[in-house]
Amino acid sequence: VLRREPLVYRGRHWTLPLPDGPGKALRLSIPARQVPVYLAAVGPRNLELAGEIADGWLAVFYSPEFSPALHTSLAVGARRAARGSLAGFDIVATVPVVIDDDVQRAGDAVRAYTALYVGGMGSMTQNYYTAHAVRMGFEREATRVQELYLAGRHRDAATAVPFELIDQTALIGSRARVRDRLARFAEVGVTTLTVAPYAADLEQRLHVLRTMAELIDETGLAPSSS
């Protein structure tokens, strides 16, 4: 379709246009554009696949401290592809954000979310987020969070999430602390930041978004308008 050729398909189950219908094989009437492909990946092999076949990577629980290992896997895939490198590759990190001068309280706001993924997204033998936390160096803590969550002790699982894991994978704390940490994400190669504001109500979430826009301007990370 994007090649602006007539849409014709003859498969095992479907045929387009319908063989006994009045329809015709249509072609796209607007100028065709390349649609970028993004792959959400967590483990090393899927990261390699993203680097090989995709235009960008949708990252979750992204840690600047752990980024060399992540980017190495992307680069392995890129070398398998015709492009050979990650030039122009979009690294999109989804990052929880909590603006609060009390950094521990800010981290607490993200505990339930982290526990859900590290503890509950899978089984005891197969959870990509548990494995990711283990690779980041939190093996004992991640295993404990998973045990508690799968036992139905969700609050205890959230309490067991190590602050260091939250701090590495979220933007939490005072305005100045978040600004400094924001720059760190850019330094290690994140090209697009997806902000997930954690706050009690809509007005507070909007405040987080406005603050992030201001911080991006202050750090000079805003895209050029030229």
PDB file of C-alpha atoms in Angstrom:
ATOM      1  CA  VAL A   1       0.000   0.000   0.000  1.00  0.00           C
ATOM      2  CA  LEU A   2       2.747   2.478   0.927  1.00  0.00           C
ATOM      3  CA  ARG A   3       4.362   1.838  -2.451  1.00  0.00           C
ATOM      4  CA  ARG A   4       1.154   3.301  -3.982  1.00  0.00           C
ATOM      5  CA  GLU A   5       0.509   0.061  -5.823  1.00  0.00           C
ATOM      6  CA  PRO A   6      -2.955  -1.544  -6.060  1.00  0.00           C
ATOM      7  CA  LEU A   7      -3.831  -3.445  -2.880  1.00  0.00           C
ATOM      8  CA  VAL A   8      -4.060  -7.054  -4.010  1.00  0.00           C
ATOM      9  CA  TYR A   9      -3.628 -10.060  -1.747  1.00  0.00           C
ATOM     10  CA  ARG A  10      -4.208 -13.748  -2.328  1.00  0.00           C
ATOM     11  CA  GLY A  11      -3.528 -15.772   0.791  1.00  0.00           C
ATOM     12  CA  ARG A  12      -4.643 -19.010   2.356  1.00  0.00           C
ATOM     13  CA  HIS A  13      -7.583 -17.452   4.196  1.00  0.00           C
ATOM     14  CA  TRP A  14      -8.107 -14.008   2.667  1.00  0.00           C
ATOM     15  CA  THR A  15      -8.264 -12.584  -0.814  1.00  0.00           C
ATOM     16  CA  LEU A  16      -8.388  -8.864  -1.587  1.00  0.00           C
ATOM     17  CA  PRO A  17     -10.392  -7.647  -3.407  1.00  0.00           C
ATOM     18  CA  LEU A  18     -13.078 -10.203  -2.560  1.00  0.00           C
ATOM     19  CA  PRO A  19     -13.335 -12.502  -5.575  1.00  0.00           C
ATOM     20  CA  ASP A  20     -17.147 -12.347  -5.758  1.00  0.00           C
ATOM     21  CA  GLY A  21     -17.580  -8.756  -4.576  1.00  0.00           C
ATOM     22  CA  PRO A  22     -17.899  -5.423  -6.344  1.00  0.00           C
ATOM     23  CA  GLY A  23     -14.686  -4.046  -4.869  1.00  0.00           C
ATOM     24  CA  LYS A  24     -11.647  -3.007  -6.865  1.00  0.00           C
ATOM     25  CA  ALA A  25      -7.965  -3.047  -5.982  1.00  0.00           C
ATOM     26  CA  LEU A  26      -7.349   0.471  -4.683  1.00  0.00           C
ATOM     27  CA  ARG A  27      -4.104   2.352  -4.313  1.00  0.00           C
ATOM     28  CA  LEU A  28      -3.105   5.021  -1.801  1.00  0.00           C
ATOM     29  CA  SER A  29      -4.263   8.434  -2.987  1.00  0.00           C
ATOM     30  CA  ILE A  30      -2.027  10.545  -0.732  1.00  0.00           C
ATOM     31  CA  PRO A  31       1.763  10.867  -0.986  1.00  0.00           C
ATOM     32  CA  ALA A  32       3.356   7.767   0.496  1.00  0.00           C
ATOM     33  CA  ARG A  33       5.709   8.172   3.451  1.00  0.00           C
ATOM     34  CA  GLN A  34       7.980   5.711   5.118  1.00  0.00           C
ATOM     35  CA  VAL A  35       6.424   4.566   8.384  1.00  0.00           C
ATOM     36  CA  PRO A  36       9.109   4.008  11.020  1.00  0.00           C
ATOM     37  CA  VAL A  37       9.107   0.705  12.869  1.00  0.00           C
ATOM     38  CA  TYR A  38       9.753   0.678  16.621  1.00  0.00           C
ATOM     39  CA  LEU A  39      10.334  -2.463  18.658  1.00  0.00           C
ATOM     40  CA  ALA A  40       9.630  -2.759  22.388  1.00  0.00           C
ATOM     41  CA  ALA A  41      12.366  -5.008  23.763  1.00  0.00           C
ATOM     42  CA  VAL A  42      13.846  -5.928  27.129  1.00  0.00           C
ATOM     43  CA  GLY A  43      16.172  -8.907  26.766  1.00  0.00           C
ATOM     44  CA  PRO A  44      19.492  -9.009  24.874  1.00  0.00           C
ATOM     45  CA  ARG A  45      18.238 -11.029  21.897  1.00  0.00           C
ATOM     46  CA  ASN A  46      15.222  -8.813  21.311  1.00  0.00           C
ATOM     47  CA  LEU A  47      17.469  -5.778  21.625  1.00  0.00           C
ATOM     48  CA  GLU A  48      19.639  -7.254  18.897  1.00  0.00           C
ATOM     49  CA  LEU A  49      16.520  -7.737  16.800  1.00  0.00           C
ATOM     50  CA  ALA A  50      15.532  -4.106  17.356  1.00  0.00           C
ATOM     51  CA  GLY A  51      18.951  -2.954  16.223  1.00  0.00           C
ATOM     52  CA  GLU A  52      18.710  -5.170  13.160  1.00  0.00           C
ATOM     53  CA  ILE A  53      15.215  -4.532  11.801  1.00  0.00           C
ATOM     54  CA  ALA A  54      13.748  -1.450  13.509  1.00  0.00           C
ATOM     55  CA  ASP A  55      14.112   2.303  13.257  1.00  0.00           C
ATOM     56  CA  GLY A  56      13.882   2.723  17.016  1.00  0.00           C
ATOM     57  CA  TRP A  57      13.628   1.002  20.370  1.00  0.00           C
ATOM     58  CA  LEU A  58      10.869   1.509  22.952  1.00  0.00           C
ATOM     59  CA  ALA A  59      12.691   1.072  26.246  1.00  0.00           C
ATOM     60  CA  VAL A  60      11.232   0.575  29.707  1.00  0.00           C
ATOM     61  CA  PHE A  61      13.140   0.472  33.010  1.00  0.00           C
ATOM     62  CA  TYR A  62      15.990   2.133  31.162  1.00  0.00           C
ATOM     63  CA  SER A  63      19.017   2.822  33.330  1.00  0.00           C
ATOM     64  CA  PRO A  64      21.803   5.159  32.178  1.00  0.00           C
ATOM     65  CA  GLU A  65      24.180   3.190  34.421  1.00  0.00           C
ATOM     66  CA  PHE A  66      23.285  -0.049  32.632  1.00  0.00           C
ATOM     67  CA  SER A  67      23.079   1.518  29.164  1.00  0.00           C
ATOM     68  CA  PRO A  68      26.422   0.211  27.792  1.00  0.00           C
ATOM     69  CA  ALA A  69      25.151  -3.372  27.926  1.00  0.00           C
ATOM     70  CA  LEU A  70      21.833  -2.376  26.325  1.00  0.00           C
ATOM     71  CA  HIS A  71      23.445  -0.386  23.532  1.00  0.00           C
ATOM     72  CA  THR A  72      25.951  -3.166  22.868  1.00  0.00           C
ATOM     73  CA  SER A  73      23.080  -5.542  22.095  1.00  0.00           C
ATOM     74  CA  LEU A  74      21.496  -2.953  19.785  1.00  0.00           C
ATOM     75  CA  ALA A  75      24.813  -2.503  17.995  1.00  0.00           C
ATOM     76  CA  VAL A  76      25.187  -6.260  17.463  1.00  0.00           C
ATOM     77  CA  GLY A  77      21.890  -6.245  15.593  1.00  0.00           C
ATOM     78  CA  ALA A  78      22.752  -3.113  13.643  1.00  0.00           C
ATOM     79  CA  ARG A  79      25.944  -4.735  12.390  1.00  0.00           C
ATOM     80  CA  ARG A  80      23.879  -7.611  11.019  1.00  0.00           C
ATOM     81  CA  ALA A  81      21.745  -5.166   9.050  1.00  0.00           C
ATOM     82  CA  ALA A  82      22.694  -3.277   5.931  1.00  0.00           C
ATOM     83  CA  ARG A  83      23.026   0.017   7.847  1.00  0.00           C
ATOM     84  CA  GLY A  84      25.819  -1.376  10.011  1.00  0.00           C
ATOM     85  CA  SER A  85      25.540   1.199  12.809  1.00  0.00           C
ATOM     86  CA  LEU A  86      23.028   2.909  15.099  1.00  0.00           C
ATOM     87  CA  ALA A  87      23.298   6.252  13.290  1.00  0.00           C
ATOM     88  CA  GLY A  88      19.790   7.730  13.169  1.00  0.00           C
ATOM     89  CA  PHE A  89      18.401   5.016  15.444  1.00  0.00           C
ATOM     90  CA  ASP A  90      15.824   6.386  17.915  1.00  0.00           C
ATOM     91  CA  ILE A  91      16.209   5.242  21.530  1.00  0.00           C
ATOM     92  CA  VAL A  92      12.900   6.021  23.255  1.00  0.00           C
ATOM     93  CA  ALA A  93      12.943   5.625  27.030  1.00  0.00           C
ATOM     94  CA  THR A  94       9.699   5.668  29.008  1.00  0.00           C
ATOM     95  CA  VAL A  95      10.569   7.163  32.391  1.00  0.00           C
ATOM     96  CA  PRO A  96       8.349   7.637  35.479  1.00  0.00           C
ATOM     97  CA  VAL A  97       8.683  11.169  36.850  1.00  0.00           C
ATOM     98  CA  VAL A  98       7.933  12.369  40.398  1.00  0.00           C
ATOM     99  CA  ILE A  99       8.812  15.933  41.409  1.00  0.00           C
ATOM    100  CA  ASP A 100       9.207  16.066  45.192  1.00  0.00           C
ATOM    101  CA  ASP A 101      11.923  17.572  47.387  1.00  0.00           C
ATOM    102  CA  ASP A 102      11.755  14.392  49.493  1.00  0.00           C
ATOM    103  CA  VAL A 103      13.487  11.921  47.179  1.00  0.00           C
ATOM    104  CA  GLN A 104      12.541   8.867  49.250  1.00  0.00           C
ATOM    105  CA  ARG A 105       8.865   9.847  49.124  1.00  0.00           C
ATOM    106  CA  ALA A 106       9.208  10.421  45.393  1.00  0.00           C
ATOM    107  CA  GLY A 107      10.618   6.927  44.996  1.00  0.00           C
ATOM    108  CA  ASP A 108       7.797   5.443  47.026  1.00  0.00           C
ATOM    109  CA  ALA A 109       5.309   6.752  44.468  1.00  0.00           C
ATOM    110  CA  VAL A 110       6.822   4.423  41.855  1.00  0.00           C
ATOM    111  CA  ARG A 111       7.171   1.322  44.030  1.00  0.00           C
ATOM    112  CA  ALA A 112       3.851  -0.324  43.122  1.00  0.00           C
ATOM    113  CA  TYR A 113       4.506   0.130  39.405  1.00  0.00           C
ATOM    114  CA  THR A 114       7.999  -1.358  39.649  1.00  0.00           C
ATOM    115  CA  ALA A 115       6.788  -4.263  41.779  1.00  0.00           C
ATOM    116  CA  LEU A 116       4.018  -5.058  39.287  1.00  0.00           C
ATOM    117  CA  TYR A 117       6.486  -5.540  36.461  1.00  0.00           C
ATOM    118  CA  VAL A 118       9.445  -7.044  38.293  1.00  0.00           C
ATOM    119  CA  GLY A 119       7.199  -9.236  40.429  1.00  0.00           C
ATOM    120  CA  GLY A 120       3.990  -9.901  38.570  1.00  0.00           C
ATOM    121  CA  MET A 121       4.476  -9.751  34.810  1.00  0.00           C
ATOM    122  CA  GLY A 122       5.031 -13.435  34.239  1.00  0.00           C
ATOM    123  CA  SER A 123       5.656 -16.600  36.193  1.00  0.00           C
ATOM    124  CA  MET A 124       8.364 -17.602  38.637  1.00  0.00           C
ATOM    125  CA  THR A 125      10.308 -19.129  35.765  1.00  0.00           C
ATOM    126  CA  GLN A 126       9.651 -16.542  33.048  1.00  0.00           C
ATOM    127  CA  ASN A 127       9.516 -12.814  33.677  1.00  0.00           C
ATOM    128  CA  TYR A 128      11.479 -10.539  31.337  1.00  0.00           C
ATOM    129  CA  TYR A 129      11.491  -7.665  33.821  1.00  0.00           C
ATOM    130  CA  THR A 130      12.778  -9.818  36.662  1.00  0.00           C
ATOM    131  CA  ALA A 131      15.548 -11.022  34.378  1.00  0.00           C
ATOM    132  CA  HIS A 132      16.291  -7.429  33.396  1.00  0.00           C
ATOM    133  CA  ALA A 133      16.615  -6.378  37.049  1.00  0.00           C
ATOM    134  CA  VAL A 134      18.896  -9.369  37.652  1.00  0.00           C
ATOM    135  CA  ARG A 135      21.148  -8.316  34.764  1.00  0.00           C
ATOM    136  CA  MET A 136      21.265  -4.843  36.304  1.00  0.00           C
ATOM    137  CA  GLY A 137      22.724  -6.348  39.485  1.00  0.00           C
ATOM    138  CA  PHE A 138      19.605  -6.711  41.646  1.00  0.00           C
ATOM    139  CA  GLU A 139      19.320 -10.509  41.626  1.00  0.00           C
ATOM    140  CA  ARG A 140      18.541 -11.064  45.312  1.00  0.00           C
ATOM    141  CA  GLU A 141      16.148  -8.119  45.522  1.00  0.00           C
ATOM    142  CA  ALA A 142      14.330  -8.926  42.283  1.00  0.00           C
ATOM    143  CA  THR A 143      13.853 -12.546  43.307  1.00  0.00           C
ATOM    144  CA  ARG A 144      12.380 -11.441  46.631  1.00  0.00           C
ATOM    145  CA  VAL A 145      10.006  -8.972  44.955  1.00  0.00           C
ATOM    146  CA  GLN A 146       8.823 -11.702  42.622  1.00  0.00           C
ATOM    147  CA  GLU A 147       8.285 -14.207  45.440  1.00  0.00           C
ATOM    148  CA  LEU A 148       6.208 -11.728  47.414  1.00  0.00           C
ATOM    149  CA  TYR A 149       4.166 -10.539  44.463  1.00  0.00           C
ATOM    150  CA  LEU A 150       3.294 -14.011  43.210  1.00  0.00           C
ATOM    151  CA  ALA A 151       2.310 -14.948  46.771  1.00  0.00           C
ATOM    152  CA  GLY A 152      -0.276 -12.166  46.650  1.00  0.00           C
ATOM    153  CA  ARG A 153       1.656  -9.895  49.020  1.00  0.00           C
ATOM    154  CA  HIS A 154       1.669  -6.918  46.675  1.00  0.00           C
ATOM    155  CA  ARG A 155       2.324  -4.235  49.284  1.00  0.00           C
ATOM    156  CA  ASP A 156       5.231  -6.195  50.733  1.00  0.00           C
ATOM    157  CA  ALA A 157       6.583  -6.652  47.208  1.00  0.00           C
ATOM    158  CA  ALA A 158       6.453  -2.902  46.636  1.00  0.00           C
ATOM    159  CA  THR A 159       8.266  -2.302  49.925  1.00  0.00           C
ATOM    160  CA  ALA A 160      10.947  -4.793  48.882  1.00  0.00           C
ATOM    161  CA  VAL A 161      11.771  -2.943  45.659  1.00  0.00           C
ATOM    162  CA  PRO A 162      15.253  -1.467  46.190  1.00  0.00           C
ATOM    163  CA  PHE A 163      15.408   2.322  46.065  1.00  0.00           C
ATOM    164  CA  GLU A 164      18.509   2.105  43.860  1.00  0.00           C
ATOM    165  CA  LEU A 165      16.530   0.306  41.127  1.00  0.00           C
ATOM    166  CA  ILE A 166      13.853   2.993  41.180  1.00  0.00           C
ATOM    167  CA  ASP A 167      16.430   5.767  41.203  1.00  0.00           C
ATOM    168  CA  GLN A 168      18.237   4.348  38.184  1.00  0.00           C
ATOM    169  CA  THR A 169      15.092   3.901  36.086  1.00  0.00           C
ATOM    170  CA  ALA A 170      12.996   6.938  37.046  1.00  0.00           C
ATOM    171  CA  LEU A 171      13.349  10.698  37.391  1.00  0.00           C
ATOM    172  CA  ILE A 172      12.592  11.416  41.047  1.00  0.00           C
ATOM    173  CA  GLY A 173      13.301  14.120  43.572  1.00  0.00           C
ATOM    174  CA  SER A 174      13.646  17.874  43.533  1.00  0.00           C
ATOM    175  CA  ARG A 175      13.490  19.990  40.425  1.00  0.00           C
ATOM    176  CA  ALA A 176      17.275  20.386  40.413  1.00  0.00           C
ATOM    177  CA  ARG A 177      17.873  16.663  40.934  1.00  0.00           C
ATOM    178  CA  VAL A 178      15.547  15.725  38.081  1.00  0.00           C
ATOM    179  CA  ARG A 179      17.231  18.306  35.830  1.00  0.00           C
ATOM    180  CA  ASP A 180      20.666  16.818  36.486  1.00  0.00           C
ATOM    181  CA  ARG A 181      19.417  13.292  35.980  1.00  0.00           C
ATOM    182  CA  LEU A 182      17.613  14.277  32.794  1.00  0.00           C
ATOM    183  CA  ALA A 183      20.909  15.403  31.314  1.00  0.00           C
ATOM    184  CA  ARG A 184      22.408  12.016  32.183  1.00  0.00           C
ATOM    185  CA  PHE A 185      19.817  10.209  30.053  1.00  0.00           C
ATOM    186  CA  ALA A 186      20.763  12.393  27.103  1.00  0.00           C
ATOM    187  CA  GLU A 187      24.498  11.886  27.671  1.00  0.00           C
ATOM    188  CA  VAL A 188      24.258   8.107  27.335  1.00  0.00           C
ATOM    189  CA  GLY A 189      22.318   8.224  24.061  1.00  0.00           C
ATOM    190  CA  VAL A 190      18.581   8.463  24.779  1.00  0.00           C
ATOM    191  CA  THR A 191      17.174  10.414  21.828  1.00  0.00           C
ATOM    192  CA  THR A 192      13.493  10.575  22.835  1.00  0.00           C
ATOM    193  CA  LEU A 193      12.126  10.664  26.382  1.00  0.00           C
ATOM    194  CA  THR A 194       8.575   9.510  27.081  1.00  0.00           C
ATOM    195  CA  VAL A 195       7.462  11.046  30.374  1.00  0.00           C
ATOM    196  CA  ALA A 196       5.108   9.119  32.674  1.00  0.00           C
ATOM    197  CA  PRO A 197       4.071  11.550  35.450  1.00  0.00           C
ATOM    198  CA  TYR A 198       3.198   9.927  38.763  1.00  0.00           C
ATOM    199  CA  ALA A 199       1.013  12.277  40.823  1.00  0.00           C
ATOM    200  CA  ALA A 200      -2.207  12.232  42.813  1.00  0.00           C
ATOM    201  CA  ASP A 201      -4.448  14.086  40.382  1.00  0.00           C
ATOM    202  CA  LEU A 202      -4.638  15.606  36.917  1.00  0.00           C
ATOM    203  CA  GLU A 203      -3.475  19.065  37.975  1.00  0.00           C
ATOM    204  CA  GLN A 204      -0.360  17.656  39.614  1.00  0.00           C
ATOM    205  CA  ARG A 205       0.385  15.507  36.580  1.00  0.00           C
ATOM    206  CA  LEU A 206       0.064  18.556  34.348  1.00  0.00           C
ATOM    207  CA  HIS A 207       2.452  20.354  36.696  1.00  0.00           C
ATOM    208  CA  VAL A 208       4.986  17.553  36.186  1.00  0.00           C
ATOM    209  CA  LEU A 209       4.660  17.836  32.401  1.00  0.00           C
ATOM    210  CA  ARG A 210       5.091  21.614  32.508  1.00  0.00           C
ATOM    211  CA  THR A 211       8.109  21.252  34.775  1.00  0.00           C
ATOM    212  CA  MET A 212       9.690  18.703  32.444  1.00  0.00           C
ATOM    213  CA  ALA A 213       9.196  21.020  29.474  1.00  0.00           C
ATOM    214  CA  GLU A 214      10.923  23.799  31.419  1.00  0.00           C
ATOM    215  CA  LEU A 215      13.797  21.544  32.457  1.00  0.00           C
ATOM    216  CA  ILE A 216      14.343  20.361  28.900  1.00  0.00           C
ATOM    217  CA  ASP A 217      14.620  23.992  27.832  1.00  0.00           C
ATOM    218  CA  GLU A 218      16.965  24.804  30.732  1.00  0.00           C
ATOM    219  CA  THR A 219      19.298  21.926  29.893  1.00  0.00           C
ATOM    220  CA  GLY A 220      19.344  22.778  26.188  1.00  0.00           C
ATOM    221  CA  LEU A 221      17.905  19.396  25.259  1.00  0.00           C
ATOM    222  CA  ALA A 222      14.887  20.770  23.383  1.00  0.00           C
ATOM    223  CA  PRO A 223      14.897  19.897  19.653  1.00  0.00           C
ATOM    224  CA  SER A 224      16.025  22.731  17.424  1.00  0.00           C
ATOM    225  CA  SER A 225      13.233  24.505  15.583  1.00  0.00           C
ATOM    226  CA  SER A 226      15.443  25.219  12.605  1.00  0.00           C
TER     227      SER A 226
END
